[in-house]
Structure formats: C-alpha cells, structure tokens
C-alpha cells in the first residue's frame, strides 16, 4: 500500500484467476458500500423528473405529468438509463470461504467503465419497484494501447419487477489497468498529447446555436414508412463538460454502485470498501471516486485530467435517442462504447444514421440506428447503436417486446 493509501498492484495471472472464479457471482471491484439501498427504492414521477432534468433533458414525456397523460403511456415513463438509480440487491450469494479467497481479485488495479449493452422490455412508471442482480460473465485479457496489460470484465445485469417481469437485461464492460506507478519496466506506446479544452467566443456561439436548435420529436409520430437506410439524424451537442454537470448527475441518479456518503457514513463505507479510499491533500481519507473532480488524483492514476463517469455518456446516447424517437416509439436496445476519455471541459458532438429499416418477424416494425460522439479535438469518444421499435401506418403503434426469463444468477 502506498503512503497516500492508494493501492497500486500489478495485474498477475493469480489476480486474473481470482476474478475468473467469481464468474456467476458479484464482481468484488464493483460492489456496494455500507448502504446497499438504491437511490430510488420505488419509481415516482417526481424522481423521473429530477433524474431527467439532472441529465439535461426536459422532455415533457419525462418531466410533465399533465403532458404524459395524453400520450399512449397515459403517465410519465422513465427514459432509458433511469434504471441505474434503481434495483434492490438480489445478486447471488457466494460461499463465504470462496468469497473471501477471491475478494482481492484485481484489487489495486484501476477500473474504467468502457461500455455496455441493455435491452428494455417494459416501462418504468409511478409505483414500479425493481430488483437487481449483477454477476461476472466473462474475464478477458488484452494489451491496451495506453496501459499495456489489461483485463476486461463483462458483468451481467438484470432488473425485474415484483411480478417477476424483466424490465432491463444487459451487460457492462469494465477495463482494469495498472495505476500510475505500476510496472516501470514495461514499454508503453506513447499517449497522444491531449491538451485541456479552451473555447473562443465563436466556439461557444456555435455550441449555443446547437442547443437552440436541439431536435425533440415529441408527439410527431415516427413512422417506419417515413425513414430509409442512410438517413442522417439531427446533430446534438453536450458540454462543455463541467464539474457542475457531474454534481447534477449524482443529484438525479445517486452514487450508482459504491456510495460516497458523508461524515460517519463515509467512515462506515471505508470499513467495507477500504481500497476505495485514499489520503487527500489534508491527509484525511476520501473516496477515490474523486478522480473525476480531483486533478492531482487523476494524474496519480495515470491520466492528464479529470474525466466523466461512464453513465454520463451512456445517458448522452439515451437522451439523443429519446429526442429522435418521440413519444410513441420504444427504445428496445442500446449498445454503447466509450472510446476515449471525456475530460472536464470537453464538448461532445453527437450524430446518427439509420442503418436498417424493417418489419421484424419477432419485434415488428423497427429501425436500427448507429451513433458517434466526437470531441472538440475531433476524437471519437462514444460509439453506439440502437434498436427502436416504431409505428407503422398499417400496423399501428409498436408493441413491447417479450421479456426474457429471470436470470438464474440471483439470490
């Protein structure tokens, strides 16, 4: 352990094997803290409203009950991604001896959320209570362009309601790399220099003009017959990214997995998640989550600047899709990849294109959409694709897909 409390370990065959022994059970590097309750135990229209506003989305379908009452849903529904604030823990319980032996799998190795894929089956509405399970699905080694030896851990996730109906089924990918100061002898590929963002008044005027022109389909129904392969979708902008944006997402969705509670609760959290805390500039203990807003800590783990959290870009994609899809469509699938870091100050320009239009034998009328997000450096930081179930002038509004069975990986 380092003097500042930041654990710096090497990726070893043993540590990778420990993670493989966790397949079918929770990932010890992605675990809850002292408080295991979700941010939203039960969905409410007001919780959905707060979440939406805090991700920068004021779509009335999510924020105005009187408007939502006039849609096909008859009430406020949650946008894709809201489920990240929900889910009473029902993850599978590992044998205590095996759990202890494998608890240090990839401990002291920096973790980055690199993407995922989610399938959505039923609306989350007022009164919905969800249960959640997470488990390790796959452990793969690779050589990273910037970090040398790394490990990709695929984590399954499923959420279901009180009737046992699956609402969301998906997977998250996390990349584990050695923190700055790990293997000094390993030869690494040089990292392209990434200067902090800076904007002229003209740059900011372009961004503001894009905000003024942001497209929201709303009640203008998206019909299968009106779209074609190769059609471009409206451009959208997010940013410049600020720490205030980060505060907002946590206000709307909570702390997601770990929990970063204050005062005595932080002390209780540290008892359970010791490797998730290190000494700050005052020699006091604070969460490593601050790598997202603490420049010095970001540099200690090997990055030039603070950066966003994975859910932010996932929700950029969700917001882009719901703006385009409108009130009647159903976003069934979203696959998202975080290609490069999105640093504080960065802007992301989102663009999309329709890649398929068909009347699917199982799902009905649908379109497939491909998306990219590009920073002001011209570097792609998001890549995504999605399946949207749409209306048809001959078949009417889209029907909801049939949910899969409950996962066996649950308690």
mmCIF file of C-alpha atoms in Angstrom:
data_model
loop_
_atom_site.group_PDB
_atom_site.id
_atom_site.type_symbol
_atom_site.label_atom_id
_atom_site.label_comp_id
_atom_site.label_asym_id
_atom_site.label_seq_id
_atom_site.Cartn_x
_atom_site.Cartn_y
_atom_site.Cartn_z
ATOM 1 C CA UNK A 1 0.000 0.000 0.000
ATOM 2 C CA UNK A 2 1.343 3.448 -0.890
ATOM 3 C CA UNK A 3 1.859 6.171 1.709
ATOM 4 C CA UNK A 4 -1.203 8.046 0.447
ATOM 5 C CA UNK A 5 -3.354 4.933 0.798
ATOM 6 C CA UNK A 6 -3.769 4.493 -2.968
ATOM 7 C CA UNK A 7 -3.254 0.783 -3.582
ATOM 8 C CA UNK A 8 -1.082 0.077 -6.607
ATOM 9 C CA UNK A 9 -0.887 -3.552 -7.639
ATOM 10 C CA UNK A 10 0.254 -5.404 -10.719
ATOM 11 C CA UNK A 11 -2.031 -7.463 -12.920
ATOM 12 C CA UNK A 12 -0.914 -11.022 -12.283
ATOM 13 C CA UNK A 13 -2.063 -14.421 -13.504
ATOM 14 C CA UNK A 14 -3.209 -15.128 -9.950
ATOM 15 C CA UNK A 15 -5.344 -11.971 -9.707
ATOM 16 C CA UNK A 16 -6.957 -12.720 -13.084
ATOM 17 C CA UNK A 17 -7.686 -16.283 -11.987
ATOM 18 C CA UNK A 18 -9.315 -14.962 -8.802
ATOM 19 C CA UNK A 19 -11.674 -12.878 -10.937
ATOM 20 C CA UNK A 20 -12.494 -15.880 -13.132
ATOM 21 C CA UNK A 21 -13.506 -17.769 -10.003
ATOM 22 C CA UNK A 22 -16.136 -15.065 -9.488
ATOM 23 C CA UNK A 23 -17.979 -15.909 -12.732
ATOM 24 C CA UNK A 24 -21.652 -16.226 -11.874
ATOM 25 C CA UNK A 25 -21.206 -14.116 -8.742
ATOM 26 C CA UNK A 26 -20.742 -10.390 -7.962
ATOM 27 C CA UNK A 27 -17.573 -8.615 -9.052
ATOM 28 C CA UNK A 28 -15.593 -7.651 -5.909
ATOM 29 C CA UNK A 29 -14.310 -4.472 -7.613
ATOM 30 C CA UNK A 30 -17.861 -3.291 -8.439
ATOM 31 C CA UNK A 31 -19.605 -3.691 -5.103
ATOM 32 C CA UNK A 32 -21.816 -1.681 -2.834
ATOM 33 C CA UNK A 33 -20.697 0.142 0.268
ATOM 34 C CA UNK A 34 -22.188 0.424 3.738
ATOM 35 C CA UNK A 35 -25.613 1.377 2.360
ATOM 36 C CA UNK A 36 -26.917 -1.120 -0.145
ATOM 37 C CA UNK A 37 -30.280 0.514 -0.916
ATOM 38 C CA UNK A 38 -30.780 2.031 -4.386
ATOM 39 C CA UNK A 39 -31.245 5.784 -4.834
ATOM 40 C CA UNK A 40 -34.877 5.129 -5.798
ATOM 41 C CA UNK A 41 -36.490 2.223 -3.976
ATOM 42 C CA UNK A 42 -39.698 2.856 -5.928
ATOM 43 C CA UNK A 43 -40.132 4.900 -9.102
ATOM 44 C CA UNK A 44 -42.165 8.091 -8.878
ATOM 45 C CA UNK A 45 -42.997 10.692 -11.488
ATOM 46 C CA UNK A 46 -41.053 13.226 -9.450
ATOM 47 C CA UNK A 47 -37.963 11.001 -9.246
ATOM 48 C CA UNK A 48 -38.105 10.594 -13.044
ATOM 49 C CA UNK A 49 -38.484 14.364 -13.421
ATOM 50 C CA UNK A 50 -35.454 15.065 -11.209
ATOM 51 C CA UNK A 51 -33.366 12.441 -12.992
ATOM 52 C CA UNK A 52 -34.248 13.831 -16.427
ATOM 53 C CA UNK A 53 -33.565 17.447 -15.528
ATOM 54 C CA UNK A 54 -30.255 16.455 -13.915
ATOM 55 C CA UNK A 55 -29.052 14.805 -17.130
ATOM 56 C CA UNK A 56 -30.043 17.894 -19.129
ATOM 57 C CA UNK A 57 -33.293 16.503 -20.565
ATOM 58 C CA UNK A 58 -36.538 18.474 -20.098
ATOM 59 C CA UNK A 59 -38.617 16.285 -22.444
ATOM 60 C CA UNK A 60 -42.227 16.660 -21.178
ATOM 61 C CA UNK A 61 -42.809 12.912 -21.547
ATOM 62 C CA UNK A 62 -40.443 12.515 -18.589
ATOM 63 C CA UNK A 63 -40.995 15.783 -16.721
ATOM 64 C CA UNK A 64 -44.636 16.898 -17.153
ATOM 65 C CA UNK A 65 -47.360 14.530 -15.837
ATOM 66 C CA UNK A 66 -50.119 16.541 -17.495
ATOM 67 C CA UNK A 67 -48.408 16.175 -20.885
ATOM 68 C CA UNK A 68 -47.511 12.489 -20.401
ATOM 69 C CA UNK A 69 -51.161 11.712 -19.536
ATOM 70 C CA UNK A 70 -52.086 12.490 -23.139
ATOM 71 C CA UNK A 71 -49.557 10.064 -24.650
ATOM 72 C CA UNK A 72 -50.009 6.354 -25.398
ATOM 73 C CA UNK A 73 -48.496 5.603 -21.975
ATOM 74 C CA UNK A 74 -51.036 7.652 -20.032
ATOM 75 C CA UNK A 75 -48.446 8.785 -17.487
ATOM 76 C CA UNK A 76 -44.808 9.733 -17.051
ATOM 77 C CA UNK A 77 -42.416 6.961 -18.049
ATOM 78 C CA UNK A 78 -38.704 6.842 -17.270
ATOM 79 C CA UNK A 79 -36.122 7.285 -20.043
ATOM 80 C CA UNK A 80 -33.586 4.509 -20.652
ATOM 81 C CA UNK A 81 -30.873 4.776 -18.016
ATOM 82 C CA UNK A 82 -33.188 5.670 -15.127
ATOM 83 C CA UNK A 83 -32.946 2.042 -14.028
ATOM 84 C CA UNK A 84 -29.361 2.782 -12.930
ATOM 85 C CA UNK A 85 -30.876 4.600 -9.936
ATOM 86 C CA UNK A 86 -32.982 1.571 -9.002
ATOM 87 C CA UNK A 87 -32.770 -2.088 -8.035
ATOM 88 C CA UNK A 88 -32.981 -3.715 -4.620
ATOM 89 C CA UNK A 89 -29.977 -6.015 -4.466
ATOM 90 C CA UNK A 90 -30.726 -9.658 -5.237
ATOM 91 C CA UNK A 91 -27.277 -10.603 -6.546
ATOM 92 C CA UNK A 92 -26.236 -14.232 -6.000
ATOM 93 C CA UNK A 93 -24.518 -15.001 -2.701
ATOM 94 C CA UNK A 94 -21.178 -16.761 -2.924
ATOM 95 C CA UNK A 95 -19.914 -19.385 -0.492
ATOM 96 C CA UNK A 96 -18.279 -17.339 2.324
ATOM 97 C CA UNK A 97 -14.944 -19.170 2.109
ATOM 98 C CA UNK A 98 -14.753 -18.803 -1.679
ATOM 99 C CA UNK A 99 -15.912 -15.189 -1.438
ATOM 100 C CA UNK A 100 -13.116 -14.340 0.998
ATOM 101 C CA UNK A 101 -10.464 -16.131 -1.069
ATOM 102 C CA UNK A 102 -11.479 -14.269 -4.236
ATOM 103 C CA UNK A 103 -12.282 -10.890 -2.655
ATOM 104 C CA UNK A 104 -8.935 -9.405 -3.734
ATOM 105 C CA UNK A 105 -9.405 -10.196 -7.414
ATOM 106 C CA UNK A 106 -7.757 -7.320 -9.356
ATOM 107 C CA UNK A 107 -7.577 -5.273 -6.143
ATOM 108 C CA UNK A 108 -5.475 -2.140 -6.504
ATOM 109 C CA UNK A 109 -5.999 -2.107 -10.282
ATOM 110 C CA UNK A 110 -7.661 0.995 -11.730
ATOM 111 C CA UNK A 111 -11.120 0.349 -13.151
ATOM 112 C CA UNK A 112 -12.776 2.172 -16.064
ATOM 113 C CA UNK A 113 -16.327 1.690 -17.311
ATOM 114 C CA UNK A 114 -15.856 1.039 -21.037
ATOM 115 C CA UNK A 115 -19.394 0.374 -22.269
ATOM 116 C CA UNK A 116 -22.318 -1.998 -22.254
ATOM 117 C CA UNK A 117 -25.495 -3.155 -23.938
ATOM 118 C CA UNK A 118 -29.010 -3.008 -22.484
ATOM 119 C CA UNK A 119 -32.345 -4.415 -23.633
ATOM 120 C CA UNK A 120 -35.551 -2.722 -22.417
ATOM 121 C CA UNK A 121 -38.847 -4.582 -22.129
ATOM 122 C CA UNK A 122 -41.400 -2.631 -20.111
ATOM 123 C CA UNK A 123 -41.895 0.990 -18.999
ATOM 124 C CA UNK A 124 -40.796 2.113 -15.551
ATOM 125 C CA UNK A 125 -43.701 4.144 -14.186
ATOM 126 C CA UNK A 126 -45.071 5.514 -10.906
ATOM 127 C CA UNK A 127 -45.006 2.736 -8.296
ATOM 128 C CA UNK A 128 -42.552 0.420 -10.082
ATOM 129 C CA UNK A 129 -40.262 -1.407 -7.675
ATOM 130 C CA UNK A 130 -37.294 -3.178 -9.227
ATOM 131 C CA UNK A 131 -34.921 -5.879 -8.008
ATOM 132 C CA UNK A 132 -31.402 -6.161 -9.373
ATOM 133 C CA UNK A 133 -28.732 -8.785 -9.848
ATOM 134 C CA UNK A 134 -25.137 -8.285 -11.018
ATOM 135 C CA UNK A 135 -22.628 -11.031 -11.729
ATOM 136 C CA UNK A 136 -19.365 -11.644 -13.571
ATOM 137 C CA UNK A 137 -19.981 -13.159 -17.024
ATOM 138 C CA UNK A 138 -16.563 -13.178 -18.677
ATOM 139 C CA UNK A 139 -12.928 -12.249 -17.926
ATOM 140 C CA UNK A 140 -10.622 -11.480 -20.853
ATOM 141 C CA UNK A 141 -7.018 -10.279 -21.017
ATOM 142 C CA UNK A 142 -5.721 -7.891 -23.655
ATOM 143 C CA UNK A 143 -2.930 -5.449 -24.367
ATOM 144 C CA UNK A 144 -4.138 -1.857 -24.188
ATOM 145 C CA UNK A 145 -2.759 0.851 -26.462
ATOM 146 C CA UNK A 146 -2.001 3.078 -23.496
ATOM 147 C CA UNK A 147 -1.744 0.805 -20.454
ATOM 148 C CA UNK A 148 -0.103 -2.408 -21.602
ATOM 149 C CA UNK A 149 -1.602 -5.485 -19.949
ATOM 150 C CA UNK A 150 -5.247 -5.011 -19.053
ATOM 151 C CA UNK A 151 -8.286 -7.094 -18.183
ATOM 152 C CA UNK A 152 -11.837 -6.670 -19.488
ATOM 153 C CA UNK A 153 -14.501 -7.952 -17.116
ATOM 154 C CA UNK A 154 -18.016 -8.363 -18.523
ATOM 155 C CA UNK A 155 -20.684 -8.002 -15.836
ATOM 156 C CA UNK A 156 -24.222 -9.212 -16.378
ATOM 157 C CA UNK A 157 -27.087 -7.141 -15.020
ATOM 158 C CA UNK A 158 -30.814 -7.760 -14.843
ATOM 159 C CA UNK A 159 -33.666 -5.846 -13.221
ATOM 160 C CA UNK A 160 -37.177 -7.204 -12.698
ATOM 161 C CA UNK A 161 -40.362 -6.037 -11.012
ATOM 162 C CA UNK A 162 -42.431 -7.532 -8.192
ATOM 163 C CA UNK A 163 -44.291 -9.813 -10.599
ATOM 164 C CA UNK A 164 -41.001 -11.270 -11.859
ATOM 165 C CA UNK A 165 -41.216 -9.496 -15.225
ATOM 166 C CA UNK A 166 -37.787 -8.495 -16.520
ATOM 167 C CA UNK A 167 -37.615 -4.754 -17.207
ATOM 168 C CA UNK A 168 -33.941 -4.496 -18.256
ATOM 169 C CA UNK A 169 -31.422 -7.154 -19.247
ATOM 170 C CA UNK A 170 -27.884 -6.226 -20.117
ATOM 171 C CA UNK A 171 -24.157 -6.226 -19.670
ATOM 172 C CA UNK A 172 -21.497 -3.718 -18.577
ATOM 173 C CA UNK A 173 -17.823 -3.840 -19.542
ATOM 174 C CA UNK A 174 -15.089 -2.647 -17.220
ATOM 175 C CA UNK A 175 -11.426 -2.333 -18.138
ATOM 176 C CA UNK A 176 -8.864 -2.874 -15.375
ATOM 177 C CA UNK A 177 -5.417 -1.299 -15.871
ATOM 178 C CA UNK A 178 -2.476 -0.739 -13.556
ATOM 179 C CA UNK A 179 -2.457 2.620 -11.823
ATOM 180 C CA UNK A 180 0.309 5.142 -12.466
ATOM 181 C CA UNK A 181 3.484 3.817 -10.928
ATOM 182 C CA UNK A 182 2.708 0.162 -11.643
ATOM 183 C CA UNK A 183 5.208 -1.531 -13.949
ATOM 184 C CA UNK A 184 8.053 0.901 -14.578
ATOM 185 C CA UNK A 185 9.898 -1.561 -16.817
ATOM 186 C CA UNK A 186 7.092 -2.208 -19.272
ATOM 187 C CA UNK A 187 7.406 -0.399 -22.597
ATOM 188 C CA UNK A 188 4.216 1.505 -23.399
ATOM 189 C CA UNK A 189 3.003 3.068 -26.587
ATOM 190 C CA UNK A 190 3.262 6.879 -26.385
ATOM 191 C CA UNK A 191 -0.008 8.555 -25.474
ATOM 192 C CA UNK A 192 -1.164 11.253 -27.919
ATOM 193 C CA UNK A 193 -0.963 14.626 -26.205
ATOM 194 C CA UNK A 194 -4.410 15.812 -25.129
ATOM 195 C CA UNK A 195 -4.472 19.481 -24.268
ATOM 196 C CA UNK A 196 -7.190 20.872 -21.988
ATOM 197 C CA UNK A 197 -10.138 22.365 -23.835
ATOM 198 C CA UNK A 198 -10.382 26.098 -24.485
ATOM 199 C CA UNK A 199 -13.126 27.893 -26.416
ATOM 200 C CA UNK A 200 -13.257 31.197 -28.223
ATOM 201 C CA UNK A 201 -16.438 33.270 -28.154
ATOM 202 C CA UNK A 202 -17.160 31.982 -31.670
ATOM 203 C CA UNK A 203 -16.800 28.380 -30.487
ATOM 204 C CA UNK A 204 -19.277 28.996 -27.686
ATOM 205 C CA UNK A 205 -21.714 30.665 -30.079
ATOM 206 C CA UNK A 206 -21.664 27.504 -32.230
ATOM 207 C CA UNK A 207 -22.403 25.338 -29.190
ATOM 208 C CA UNK A 208 -25.213 27.623 -28.044
ATOM 209 C CA UNK A 209 -26.716 27.672 -31.532
ATOM 210 C CA UNK A 210 -26.788 23.857 -31.438
ATOM 211 C CA UNK A 211 -28.578 23.987 -28.086
ATOM 212 C CA UNK A 212 -31.112 26.415 -29.543
ATOM 213 C CA UNK A 213 -31.692 24.032 -32.461
ATOM 214 C CA UNK A 214 -31.894 20.800 -30.419
ATOM 215 C CA UNK A 215 -34.452 18.498 -32.017
ATOM 216 C CA UNK A 216 -37.212 16.899 -29.912
ATOM 217 C CA UNK A 217 -39.765 14.865 -31.888
ATOM 218 C CA UNK A 218 -42.348 14.643 -29.117
ATOM 219 C CA UNK A 219 -45.877 13.908 -30.380
ATOM 220 C CA UNK A 220 -44.817 13.870 -34.054
ATOM 221 C CA UNK A 221 -45.047 10.092 -34.540
ATOM 222 C CA UNK A 222 -42.069 8.341 -36.130
ATOM 223 C CA UNK A 223 -43.394 6.004 -38.845
ATOM 224 C CA UNK A 224 -41.484 3.149 -40.440
ATOM 225 C CA UNK A 225 -42.674 4.255 -43.870
ATOM 226 C CA UNK A 226 -41.072 7.702 -43.493
ATOM 227 C CA UNK A 227 -37.466 6.621 -42.928
ATOM 228 C CA UNK A 228 -34.831 4.945 -45.067
ATOM 229 C CA UNK A 229 -31.393 3.443 -44.683
ATOM 230 C CA UNK A 230 -28.648 6.055 -44.757
ATOM 231 C CA UNK A 231 -30.865 8.849 -43.464
ATOM 232 C CA UNK A 232 -28.967 11.219 -41.167
ATOM 233 C CA UNK A 233 -30.324 12.085 -37.736
ATOM 234 C CA UNK A 234 -30.225 15.576 -36.202
ATOM 235 C CA UNK A 235 -26.975 16.740 -34.656
ATOM 236 C CA UNK A 236 -26.836 17.267 -30.895
ATOM 237 C CA UNK A 237 -24.261 18.771 -28.540
ATOM 238 C CA UNK A 238 -23.295 18.069 -24.932
ATOM 239 C CA UNK A 239 -20.875 20.229 -22.981
ATOM 240 C CA UNK A 240 -18.511 21.819 -22.341
ATOM 241 C CA UNK A 241 -18.335 19.234 -19.557
ATOM 242 C CA UNK A 242 -18.164 20.783 -16.082
ATOM 243 C CA UNK A 243 -17.911 19.516 -12.525
ATOM 244 C CA UNK A 244 -21.371 21.051 -12.084
ATOM 245 C CA UNK A 245 -22.645 18.568 -14.699
ATOM 246 C CA UNK A 246 -21.134 15.775 -12.626
ATOM 247 C CA UNK A 247 -22.819 17.063 -9.462
ATOM 248 C CA UNK A 248 -26.126 17.153 -11.317
ATOM 249 C CA UNK A 249 -25.993 13.557 -12.498
ATOM 250 C CA UNK A 250 -25.348 12.381 -8.956
ATOM 251 C CA UNK A 251 -28.226 14.543 -7.727
ATOM 252 C CA UNK A 252 -30.545 12.821 -10.183
ATOM 253 C CA UNK A 253 -29.257 9.251 -10.097
ATOM 254 C CA UNK A 254 -27.354 8.943 -6.829
ATOM 255 C CA UNK A 255 -23.914 7.407 -6.455
ATOM 256 C CA UNK A 256 -24.716 4.402 -8.679
ATOM 257 C CA UNK A 257 -22.715 1.483 -7.258
ATOM 258 C CA UNK A 258 -20.353 2.339 -4.471
ATOM 259 C CA UNK A 259 -21.961 5.067 -2.426
ATOM 260 C CA UNK A 260 -19.863 8.061 -1.357
ATOM 261 C CA UNK A 261 -21.613 9.148 1.801
ATOM 262 C CA UNK A 262 -20.545 11.982 4.165
ATOM 263 C CA UNK A 263 -19.114 12.093 7.682
ATOM 264 C CA UNK A 264 -19.783 8.985 9.807
ATOM 265 C CA UNK A 265 -21.355 7.211 6.826
ATOM 266 C CA UNK A 266 -18.131 7.759 4.891
ATOM 267 C CA UNK A 267 -16.259 6.151 7.785
ATOM 268 C CA UNK A 268 -18.647 3.182 7.727
ATOM 269 C CA UNK A 269 -18.229 2.952 3.961
ATOM 270 C CA UNK A 270 -14.459 2.872 4.291
ATOM 271 C CA UNK A 271 -14.663 -0.096 6.658
ATOM 272 C CA UNK A 272 -16.319 -2.083 3.877
ATOM 273 C CA UNK A 273 -14.505 -0.570 0.875
ATOM 274 C CA UNK A 274 -11.003 0.174 2.180
ATOM 275 C CA UNK A 275 -9.443 0.003 -1.263
ATOM 276 C CA UNK A 276 -11.871 2.668 -2.481
ATOM 277 C CA UNK A 277 -10.391 5.382 -0.236
ATOM 278 C CA UNK A 278 -7.032 7.119 -0.041
ATOM 279 C CA UNK A 279 -5.485 10.140 1.657
ATOM 280 C CA UNK A 280 -6.309 13.582 0.302
ATOM 281 C CA UNK A 281 -4.238 16.763 0.420
ATOM 282 C CA UNK A 282 -5.159 17.188 4.122
ATOM 283 C CA UNK A 283 -4.043 13.617 4.922
ATOM 284 C CA UNK A 284 -7.684 12.717 5.520
ATOM 285 C CA UNK A 285 -9.460 9.778 3.907
ATOM 286 C CA UNK A 286 -11.627 10.454 0.882
ATOM 287 C CA UNK A 287 -13.180 8.377 -1.892
ATOM 288 C CA UNK A 288 -11.163 7.505 -4.984
ATOM 289 C CA UNK A 289 -14.309 8.436 -6.923
ATOM 290 C CA UNK A 290 -12.929 11.984 -6.739
ATOM 291 C CA UNK A 291 -10.588 11.022 -9.571
ATOM 292 C CA UNK A 292 -13.414 12.580 -11.611
ATOM 293 C CA UNK A 293 -13.040 16.010 -9.990
ATOM 294 C CA UNK A 294 -9.557 15.978 -8.405
ATOM 295 C CA UNK A 295 -6.812 16.781 -10.914
ATOM 296 C CA UNK A 296 -3.974 15.572 -8.694
ATOM 297 C CA UNK A 297 -5.585 12.187 -8.101
ATOM 298 C CA UNK A 298 -6.353 11.806 -11.815
ATOM 299 C CA UNK A 299 -2.636 12.254 -12.505
ATOM 300 C CA UNK A 300 -1.737 9.730 -9.806
ATOM 301 C CA UNK A 301 -3.709 7.016 -11.604
ATOM 302 C CA UNK A 302 -2.075 7.933 -14.921
ATOM 303 C CA UNK A 303 -4.433 10.436 -16.586
ATOM 304 C CA UNK A 304 -3.718 14.038 -17.578
ATOM 305 C CA UNK A 305 -7.058 15.472 -16.408
ATOM 306 C CA UNK A 306 -10.286 14.726 -14.554
ATOM 307 C CA UNK A 307 -12.876 12.929 -16.637
ATOM 308 C CA UNK A 308 -16.552 11.982 -16.708
ATOM 309 C CA UNK A 309 -18.183 8.889 -15.229
ATOM 310 C CA UNK A 310 -19.368 6.189 -17.641
ATOM 311 C CA UNK A 311 -23.100 6.734 -17.048
ATOM 312 C CA UNK A 312 -22.820 10.322 -18.314
ATOM 313 C CA UNK A 313 -22.011 9.260 -21.852
ATOM 314 C CA UNK A 314 -24.451 6.370 -21.663
ATOM 315 C CA UNK A 315 -27.130 8.953 -20.871
ATOM 316 C CA UNK A 316 -25.921 11.223 -23.689
ATOM 317 C CA UNK A 317 -26.810 8.330 -26.004
ATOM 318 C CA UNK A 318 -30.157 7.731 -24.295
ATOM 319 C CA UNK A 319 -31.091 11.427 -24.500
ATOM 320 C CA UNK A 320 -30.158 11.598 -28.180
ATOM 321 C CA UNK A 321 -32.307 8.563 -28.953
ATOM 322 C CA UNK A 322 -35.381 9.635 -26.985
ATOM 323 C CA UNK A 323 -35.281 13.070 -28.615
ATOM 324 C CA UNK A 324 -35.334 11.425 -32.037
ATOM 325 C CA UNK A 325 -37.724 8.553 -31.309
ATOM 326 C CA UNK A 326 -40.561 10.649 -29.889
ATOM 327 C CA UNK A 327 -43.424 9.745 -27.583
ATOM 328 C CA UNK A 328 -44.811 6.663 -29.335
ATOM 329 C CA UNK A 329 -41.668 4.670 -30.150
ATOM 330 C CA UNK A 330 -39.967 2.176 -27.834
ATOM 331 C CA UNK A 331 -36.189 2.053 -27.491
ATOM 332 C CA UNK A 332 -35.553 -1.662 -27.115
ATOM 333 C CA UNK A 333 -31.766 -1.954 -27.288
ATOM 334 C CA UNK A 334 -28.804 0.357 -26.730
ATOM 335 C CA UNK A 335 -25.184 -0.708 -27.141
ATOM 336 C CA UNK A 336 -22.613 1.908 -26.145
ATOM 337 C CA UNK A 337 -18.822 2.035 -26.179
ATOM 338 C CA UNK A 338 -16.651 4.673 -24.513
ATOM 339 C CA UNK A 339 -13.828 5.086 -26.981
ATOM 340 C CA UNK A 340 -11.621 7.745 -25.347
ATOM 341 C CA UNK A 341 -11.773 9.720 -22.150
ATOM 342 C CA UNK A 342 -14.177 12.637 -21.952
ATOM 343 C CA UNK A 343 -12.225 15.191 -19.927
ATOM 344 C CA UNK A 344 -13.546 18.130 -17.975
ATOM 345 C CA UNK A 345 -14.067 20.973 -20.429
ATOM 346 C CA UNK A 346 -14.693 18.701 -23.400
ATOM 347 C CA UNK A 347 -17.609 19.047 -25.798
ATOM 348 C CA UNK A 348 -19.269 16.029 -27.420
ATOM 349 C CA UNK A 349 -20.994 16.390 -30.789
ATOM 350 C CA UNK A 350 -23.485 13.564 -31.345
ATOM 351 C CA UNK A 351 -24.538 12.384 -34.791
ATOM 352 C CA UNK A 352 -26.502 9.390 -36.032
ATOM 353 C CA UNK A 353 -27.602 7.489 -39.097
ATOM 354 C CA UNK A 354 -30.290 4.915 -39.824
ATOM 355 C CA UNK A 355 -28.620 1.623 -40.743
ATOM 356 C CA UNK A 356 -31.653 -0.659 -41.123
ATOM 357 C CA UNK A 357 -35.411 -0.343 -41.624
ATOM 358 C CA UNK A 358 -37.546 -3.471 -41.451
ATOM 359 C CA UNK A 359 -40.682 -5.188 -40.238
ATOM 360 C CA UNK A 360 -39.102 -7.793 -37.981
ATOM 361 C CA UNK A 361 -40.869 -11.150 -37.632
ATOM 362 C CA UNK A 362 -40.489 -11.085 -33.853
ATOM 363 C CA UNK A 363 -40.286 -7.417 -32.866
ATOM 364 C CA UNK A 364 -42.415 -5.802 -35.577
ATOM 365 C CA UNK A 365 -41.597 -2.514 -37.357
ATOM 366 C CA UNK A 366 -38.211 -1.207 -36.275
ATOM 367 C CA UNK A 367 -35.190 0.843 -37.226
ATOM 368 C CA UNK A 368 -31.535 0.368 -36.343
ATOM 369 C CA UNK A 369 -29.501 3.477 -35.590
ATOM 370 C CA UNK A 370 -25.733 3.977 -35.485
ATOM 371 C CA UNK A 371 -24.281 6.868 -33.470
ATOM 372 C CA UNK A 372 -20.976 8.557 -32.761
ATOM 373 C CA UNK A 373 -19.876 11.230 -30.337
ATOM 374 C CA UNK A 374 -16.865 13.351 -31.262
ATOM 375 C CA UNK A 375 -14.973 15.773 -29.051
ATOM 376 C CA UNK A 376 -13.730 19.243 -29.972
ATOM 377 C CA UNK A 377 -10.371 17.539 -30.700
ATOM 378 C CA UNK A 378 -12.048 15.576 -33.497
ATOM 379 C CA UNK A 379 -11.598 12.368 -31.474
ATOM 380 C CA UNK A 380 -14.436 9.844 -31.216
ATOM 381 C CA UNK A 381 -15.336 9.320 -27.560
ATOM 382 C CA UNK A 382 -18.660 7.480 -27.981
ATOM 383 C CA UNK A 383 -19.783 4.813 -30.391
ATOM 384 C CA UNK A 384 -23.281 3.367 -30.095
ATOM 385 C CA UNK A 385 -26.031 1.580 -31.923
ATOM 386 C CA UNK A 386 -29.656 1.009 -31.014
ATOM 387 C CA UNK A 387 -32.867 -0.734 -31.981
ATOM 388 C CA UNK A 388 -36.004 1.428 -31.908
ATOM 389 C CA UNK A 389 -39.456 -0.118 -32.302
ATOM 390 C CA UNK A 390 -41.550 2.338 -34.309
ATOM 391 C CA UNK A 391 -45.100 2.894 -35.509
ATOM 392 C CA UNK A 392 -46.377 1.746 -38.869
ATOM 393 C CA UNK A 393 -49.249 3.245 -40.832
ATOM 394 C CA UNK A 394 -50.535 -0.276 -41.485
ATOM 395 C CA UNK A 395 -49.755 -1.923 -38.129
ATOM 396 C CA UNK A 396 -50.214 0.960 -35.692
ATOM 397 C CA UNK A 397 -48.071 1.725 -32.659
ATOM 398 C CA UNK A 398 -45.178 -0.565 -31.705
ATOM 399 C CA UNK A 399 -45.790 -3.376 -29.236
ATOM 400 C CA UNK A 400 -43.500 -4.057 -26.315
ATOM 401 C CA UNK A 401 -41.024 -6.939 -26.745
ATOM 402 C CA UNK A 402 -41.423 -10.216 -24.875
ATOM 403 C CA UNK A 403 -39.228 -10.215 -21.733
ATOM 404 C CA UNK A 404 -36.639 -12.987 -21.227
ATOM 405 C CA UNK A 405 -36.799 -15.369 -18.262
ATOM 406 C CA UNK A 406 -35.331 -14.365 -14.931
ATOM 407 C CA UNK A 407 -31.613 -14.970 -14.648
ATOM 408 C CA UNK A 408 -30.520 -17.983 -12.583
ATOM 409 C CA UNK A 409 -27.765 -15.712 -11.191
ATOM 410 C CA UNK A 410 -29.815 -14.206 -8.381
ATOM 411 C CA UNK A 411 -30.420 -14.744 -4.707
#
